[in-house]
Amino acid sequence: MTQLETERFIIRPFTEEDLPFLNQLHSDEMVMRYILGRVRTPEENQAYLERLLQWEREAGIGQRLVIRKSDNKPVGRCGISYFYGVEQD
């Protein structure tokens, strides 16, 4: 997937270089309260990033990094998650 741009944001697929941001984001209790119910460890973030990269390669879907254009700073993530083992109707 190519990156998307709005007036204020760049939205692009994750890369290996985005792990420090995931470590920062996923260590914030307020962020993770409704996502996982707890913070993620650096090891969990590495595994999560590897899944994101796999989803992108295999299916072209997944989470995207949201970057604020004004300072080129990552501010969040958005997108679609693939759940293995979920029954389909």
Tab-separated table of N, CA and C in Angstrom:
chain	number	residue	atom	x	y	z
A	1	MET	N	0.840	-1.190	0.000
A	1	MET	CA	0.000	0.000	0.000
A	1	MET	C	0.875	1.240	0.000
A	2	THR	N	0.475	2.193	-0.767
A	2	THR	CA	1.173	3.461	-0.756
A	2	THR	C	0.704	4.281	0.431
A	3	GLN	N	1.426	5.314	0.731
A	3	GLN	CA	1.004	6.143	1.856
A	3	GLN	C	-0.134	7.069	1.450
A	4	LEU	N	-0.913	7.437	2.439
A	4	LEU	CA	-2.009	8.389	2.260
A	4	LEU	C	-1.619	9.687	2.941
A	5	GLU	N	-2.129	10.778	2.417
A	5	GLU	CA	-1.860	12.069	3.037
A	5	GLU	C	-3.141	12.871	3.158
A	6	THR	N	-3.270	13.537	4.294
A	6	THR	CA	-4.330	14.512	4.492
A	6	THR	C	-3.650	15.864	4.658
A	7	GLU	N	-4.411	16.876	4.946
A	7	GLU	CA	-3.832	18.199	5.144
A	7	GLU	C	-2.834	18.194	6.301
A	8	ARG	N	-3.137	17.391	7.335
A	8	ARG	CA	-2.307	17.414	8.545
A	8	ARG	C	-1.490	16.156	8.795
A	9	PHE	N	-1.822	15.032	8.140
A	9	PHE	CA	-1.179	13.770	8.482
A	9	PHE	C	-0.682	12.992	7.270
A	10	ILE	N	0.326	12.168	7.530
A	10	ILE	CA	0.793	11.147	6.594
A	10	ILE	C	0.452	9.811	7.251
A	11	ILE	N	-0.142	8.914	6.492
A	11	ILE	CA	-0.524	7.591	7.004
A	11	ILE	C	0.163	6.569	6.106
A	12	ARG	N	1.045	5.758	6.717
A	12	ARG	CA	1.837	4.831	5.913
A	12	ARG	C	2.001	3.499	6.637
A	13	PRO	N	2.375	2.459	5.886
A	13	PRO	CA	2.640	1.170	6.534
A	13	PRO	C	3.818	1.286	7.503
A	14	PHE	N	3.821	0.422	8.500
A	14	PHE	CA	4.927	0.367	9.452
A	14	PHE	C	6.165	-0.212	8.785
A	15	THR	N	7.327	0.150	9.324
A	15	THR	CA	8.614	-0.419	8.938
A	15	THR	C	9.328	-0.864	10.207
A	16	GLU	N	10.411	-1.592	10.053
A	16	GLU	CA	11.215	-2.033	11.205
A	16	GLU	C	11.672	-0.849	12.052
A	17	GLU	N	11.912	0.287	11.420
A	17	GLU	CA	12.411	1.469	12.124
A	17	GLU	C	11.377	2.096	13.058
A	18	ASP	N	10.141	1.633	13.004
A	18	ASP	CA	9.075	2.206	13.826
A	18	ASP	C	8.940	1.533	15.191
A	19	LEU	N	9.786	0.559	15.493
A	19	LEU	CA	9.698	-0.138	16.778
A	19	LEU	C	9.834	0.807	17.981
A	20	PRO	N	10.760	1.772	17.995
A	20	PRO	CA	10.831	2.676	19.150
A	20	PRO	C	9.511	3.408	19.410
A	21	PHE	N	8.813	3.808	18.342
A	21	PHE	CA	7.528	4.475	18.544
A	21	PHE	C	6.500	3.515	19.140
A	22	LEU	N	6.453	2.272	18.644
A	22	LEU	CA	5.522	1.295	19.222
A	22	LEU	C	5.833	1.052	20.697
A	23	ASN	N	7.117	1.000	21.039
A	23	ASN	CA	7.480	0.825	22.448
A	23	ASN	C	6.971	1.988	23.290
A	24	GLN	N	7.092	3.195	22.768
A	24	GLN	CA	6.598	4.376	23.479
A	24	GLN	C	5.071	4.357	23.579
A	25	LEU	N	4.409	4.143	22.453
A	25	LEU	CA	2.948	4.162	22.406
A	25	LEU	C	2.343	3.079	23.290
A	26	HIS	N	2.844	1.877	23.171
A	26	HIS	CA	2.259	0.734	23.873
A	26	HIS	C	2.693	0.618	25.325
A	27	SER	N	3.545	1.532	25.798
A	27	SER	CA	3.893	1.554	27.215
A	27	SER	C	3.050	2.577	27.982
A	28	ASP	N	2.193	3.286	27.266
A	28	ASP	CA	1.313	4.285	27.875
A	28	ASP	C	0.021	3.602	28.337
A	29	GLU	N	-0.201	3.604	29.650
A	29	GLU	CA	-1.375	2.918	30.208
A	29	GLU	C	-2.688	3.485	29.699
A	30	MET	N	-2.756	4.784	29.476
A	30	MET	CA	-3.998	5.384	28.984
A	30	MET	C	-4.290	4.949	27.551
A	31	VAL	N	-3.271	4.814	26.738
A	31	VAL	CA	-3.454	4.355	25.356
A	31	VAL	C	-3.914	2.907	25.335
A	32	MET	N	-3.262	2.088	26.138
A	32	MET	CA	-3.491	0.648	26.085
A	32	MET	C	-4.703	0.186	26.901
A	33	ARG	N	-5.285	1.067	27.652
A	33	ARG	CA	-6.410	0.699	28.521
A	33	ARG	C	-7.520	-0.034	27.767
A	34	TYR	N	-7.884	0.460	26.600
A	34	TYR	CA	-8.992	-0.141	25.851
A	34	TYR	C	-8.523	-0.980	24.659
A	35	ILE	N	-7.232	-1.020	24.425
A	35	ILE	CA	-6.704	-1.829	23.327
A	35	ILE	C	-6.418	-3.240	23.801
A	36	LEU	N	-5.658	-3.351	24.879
A	36	LEU	CA	-5.241	-4.649	25.379
A	36	LEU	C	-5.551	-4.827	26.859
A	37	GLY	N	-5.779	-3.723	27.550
A	37	GLY	CA	-6.048	-3.784	28.985
A	37	GLY	C	-4.795	-3.740	29.836
A	38	ARG	N	-3.646	-3.671	29.180
A	38	ARG	CA	-2.351	-3.578	29.863
A	38	ARG	C	-1.326	-3.091	28.848
A	39	VAL	N	-0.183	-2.651	29.337
A	39	VAL	CA	0.868	-2.224	28.418
A	39	VAL	C	1.555	-3.446	27.813
A	40	ARG	N	2.228	-3.240	26.694
A	40	ARG	CA	2.988	-4.310	26.047
A	40	ARG	C	4.466	-4.182	26.414
A	41	THR	N	5.129	-5.307	26.494
A	41	THR	CA	6.577	-5.318	26.723
A	41	THR	C	7.291	-5.043	25.402
A	42	PRO	N	8.569	-4.661	25.461
A	42	PRO	CA	9.323	-4.492	24.217
A	42	PRO	C	9.326	-5.762	23.365
A	43	GLU	N	9.386	-6.917	23.989
A	43	GLU	CA	9.360	-8.174	23.243
A	43	GLU	C	8.011	-8.378	22.554
A	44	GLU	N	6.935	-8.034	23.227
A	44	GLU	CA	5.605	-8.129	22.618
A	44	GLU	C	5.469	-7.152	21.454
A	45	ASN	N	6.053	-5.963	21.601
A	45	ASN	CA	6.006	-4.992	20.514
A	45	ASN	C	6.790	-5.475	19.301
A	46	GLN	N	7.919	-6.136	19.530
A	46	GLN	CA	8.693	-6.685	18.418
A	46	GLN	C	7.869	-7.733	17.681
A	47	ALA	N	7.225	-8.627	18.431
A	47	ALA	CA	6.381	-9.659	17.816
A	47	ALA	C	5.197	-9.017	17.093
A	48	TYR	N	4.599	-7.984	17.679
A	48	TYR	CA	3.477	-7.279	17.064
A	48	TYR	C	3.916	-6.647	15.739
A	49	LEU	N	5.068	-5.987	15.750
A	49	LEU	CA	5.567	-5.362	14.531
A	49	LEU	C	5.835	-6.417	13.454
A	50	GLU	N	6.377	-7.543	13.844
A	50	GLU	CA	6.617	-8.622	12.868
A	50	GLU	C	5.304	-9.095	12.246
A	51	ARG	N	4.236	-9.188	13.063
A	51	ARG	CA	2.914	-9.548	12.526
A	51	ARG	C	2.410	-8.489	11.554
A	52	LEU	N	2.576	-7.218	11.920
A	52	LEU	CA	2.138	-6.138	11.030
A	52	LEU	C	2.837	-6.224	9.679
A	53	LEU	N	4.130	-6.457	9.713
A	53	LEU	CA	4.894	-6.553	8.470
A	53	LEU	C	4.456	-7.768	7.660
A	54	GLN	N	4.148	-8.878	8.339
A	54	GLN	CA	3.667	-10.079	7.661
A	54	GLN	C	2.309	-9.830	7.026
A	55	TRP	N	1.385	-9.203	7.757
A	55	TRP	CA	0.063	-8.898	7.207
A	55	TRP	C	0.194	-8.040	5.954
A	56	GLU	N	1.100	-7.072	6.023
A	56	GLU	CA	1.294	-6.181	4.877
A	56	GLU	C	1.802	-6.969	3.672
A	57	ARG	N	2.782	-7.832	3.893
A	57	ARG	CA	3.342	-8.626	2.791
A	57	ARG	C	2.319	-9.594	2.211
A	58	GLU	N	1.598	-10.290	3.078
A	58	GLU	CA	0.713	-11.361	2.636
A	58	GLU	C	-0.655	-10.891	2.162
A	59	ALA	N	-1.207	-9.883	2.812
A	59	ALA	CA	-2.583	-9.495	2.504
A	59	ALA	C	-2.750	-8.027	2.137
A	60	GLY	N	-1.708	-7.241	2.341
A	60	GLY	CA	-1.822	-5.814	2.027
A	60	GLY	C	-2.715	-5.057	2.990
A	61	ILE	N	-2.929	-5.636	4.182
A	61	ILE	CA	-3.745	-4.960	5.198
A	61	ILE	C	-2.927	-4.812	6.466
A	62	GLY	N	-3.485	-4.101	7.413
A	62	GLY	CA	-2.838	-3.988	8.713
A	62	GLY	C	-2.928	-2.599	9.280
A	63	GLN	N	-2.185	-2.396	10.329
A	63	GLN	CA	-2.136	-1.102	10.979
A	63	GLN	C	-1.217	-0.169	10.201
A	64	ARG	N	-1.457	1.111	10.338
A	64	ARG	CA	-0.666	2.137	9.679
A	64	ARG	C	-0.163	3.127	10.721
A	65	LEU	N	1.006	3.675	10.454
A	65	LEU	CA	1.574	4.704	11.312
A	65	LEU	C	1.005	6.045	10.893
A	66	VAL	N	0.583	6.838	11.871
A	66	VAL	CA	0.045	8.173	11.609
A	66	VAL	C	1.103	9.189	12.046
A	67	ILE	N	1.537	10.014	11.089
A	67	ILE	CA	2.601	10.986	11.336
A	67	ILE	C	2.047	12.393	11.139
A	68	ARG	N	2.298	13.254	12.114
A	68	ARG	CA	1.872	14.658	12.007
A	68	ARG	C	2.828	15.385	11.059
A	69	LYS	N	2.307	16.007	10.030
A	69	LYS	CA	3.132	16.671	9.028
A	69	LYS	C	3.910	17.860	9.590
A	70	SER	N	3.317	18.602	10.509
A	70	SER	CA	3.930	19.847	10.968
A	70	SER	C	5.308	19.639	11.591
A	71	ASP	N	5.527	18.486	12.219
A	71	ASP	CA	6.837	18.220	12.827
A	71	ASP	C	7.379	16.831	12.492
A	72	ASN	N	6.698	16.130	11.592
A	72	ASN	CA	7.109	14.791	11.157
A	72	ASN	C	7.188	13.808	12.329
A	73	LYS	N	6.321	14.003	13.316
A	73	LYS	CA	6.333	13.167	14.510
A	73	LYS	C	5.212	12.120	14.444
A	74	PRO	N	5.541	10.832	14.717
A	74	PRO	CA	4.488	9.824	14.807
A	74	PRO	C	3.576	10.143	15.996
A	75	VAL	N	2.266	10.050	15.773
A	75	VAL	CA	1.319	10.374	16.833
A	75	VAL	C	0.342	9.243	17.128
A	76	GLY	N	0.349	8.184	16.323
A	76	GLY	CA	-0.576	7.093	16.582
A	76	GLY	C	-0.568	6.065	15.484
A	77	ARG	N	-1.554	5.180	15.569
A	77	ARG	CA	-1.714	4.147	14.556
A	77	ARG	C	-3.191	3.967	14.283
A	78	CYS	N	-3.483	3.420	13.120
A	78	CYS	CA	-4.863	3.150	12.748
A	78	CYS	C	-4.843	2.031	11.723
A	79	GLY	N	-5.983	1.450	11.435
A	79	GLY	CA	-6.024	0.463	10.375
A	79	GLY	C	-6.864	-0.746	10.697
A	80	ILE	N	-6.527	-1.824	10.020
A	80	ILE	CA	-7.282	-3.073	10.107
A	80	ILE	C	-6.377	-4.138	10.701
A	81	SER	N	-6.907	-4.908	11.625
A	81	SER	CA	-6.154	-6.022	12.195
A	81	SER	C	-6.750	-7.331	11.711
A	82	TYR	N	-5.885	-8.288	11.485
A	82	TYR	CA	-6.304	-9.612	11.031
A	82	TYR	C	-6.282	-10.554	12.214
A	83	PHE	N	-7.411	-11.197	12.512
A	83	PHE	CA	-7.513	-12.097	13.644
A	83	PHE	C	-7.512	-13.536	13.149
A	84	TYR	N	-6.450	-14.252	13.482
A	84	TYR	CA	-6.336	-15.646	13.097
A	84	TYR	C	-7.320	-16.488	13.900
A	85	GLY	N	-7.901	-17.478	13.267
A	85	GLY	CA	-8.754	-18.406	13.968
A	85	GLY	C	-10.166	-17.916	14.214
A	86	VAL	N	-10.524	-16.764	13.699
A	86	VAL	CA	-11.881	-16.255	13.866
A	86	VAL	C	-12.760	-16.896	12.815
A	87	GLU	N	-13.841	-17.502	13.256
A	87	GLU	CA	-14.739	-18.184	12.319
A	87	GLU	C	-15.428	-17.186	11.408
A	88	GLN	N	-15.547	-17.558	10.154
A	88	GLN	CA	-16.225	-16.720	9.168
A	88	GLN	C	-17.614	-17.285	8.893
A	89	ASP	N	-18.589	-16.425	8.747
A	89	ASP	CA	-19.953	-16.873	8.389
A	89	ASP	C	-20.052	-17.115	6.911
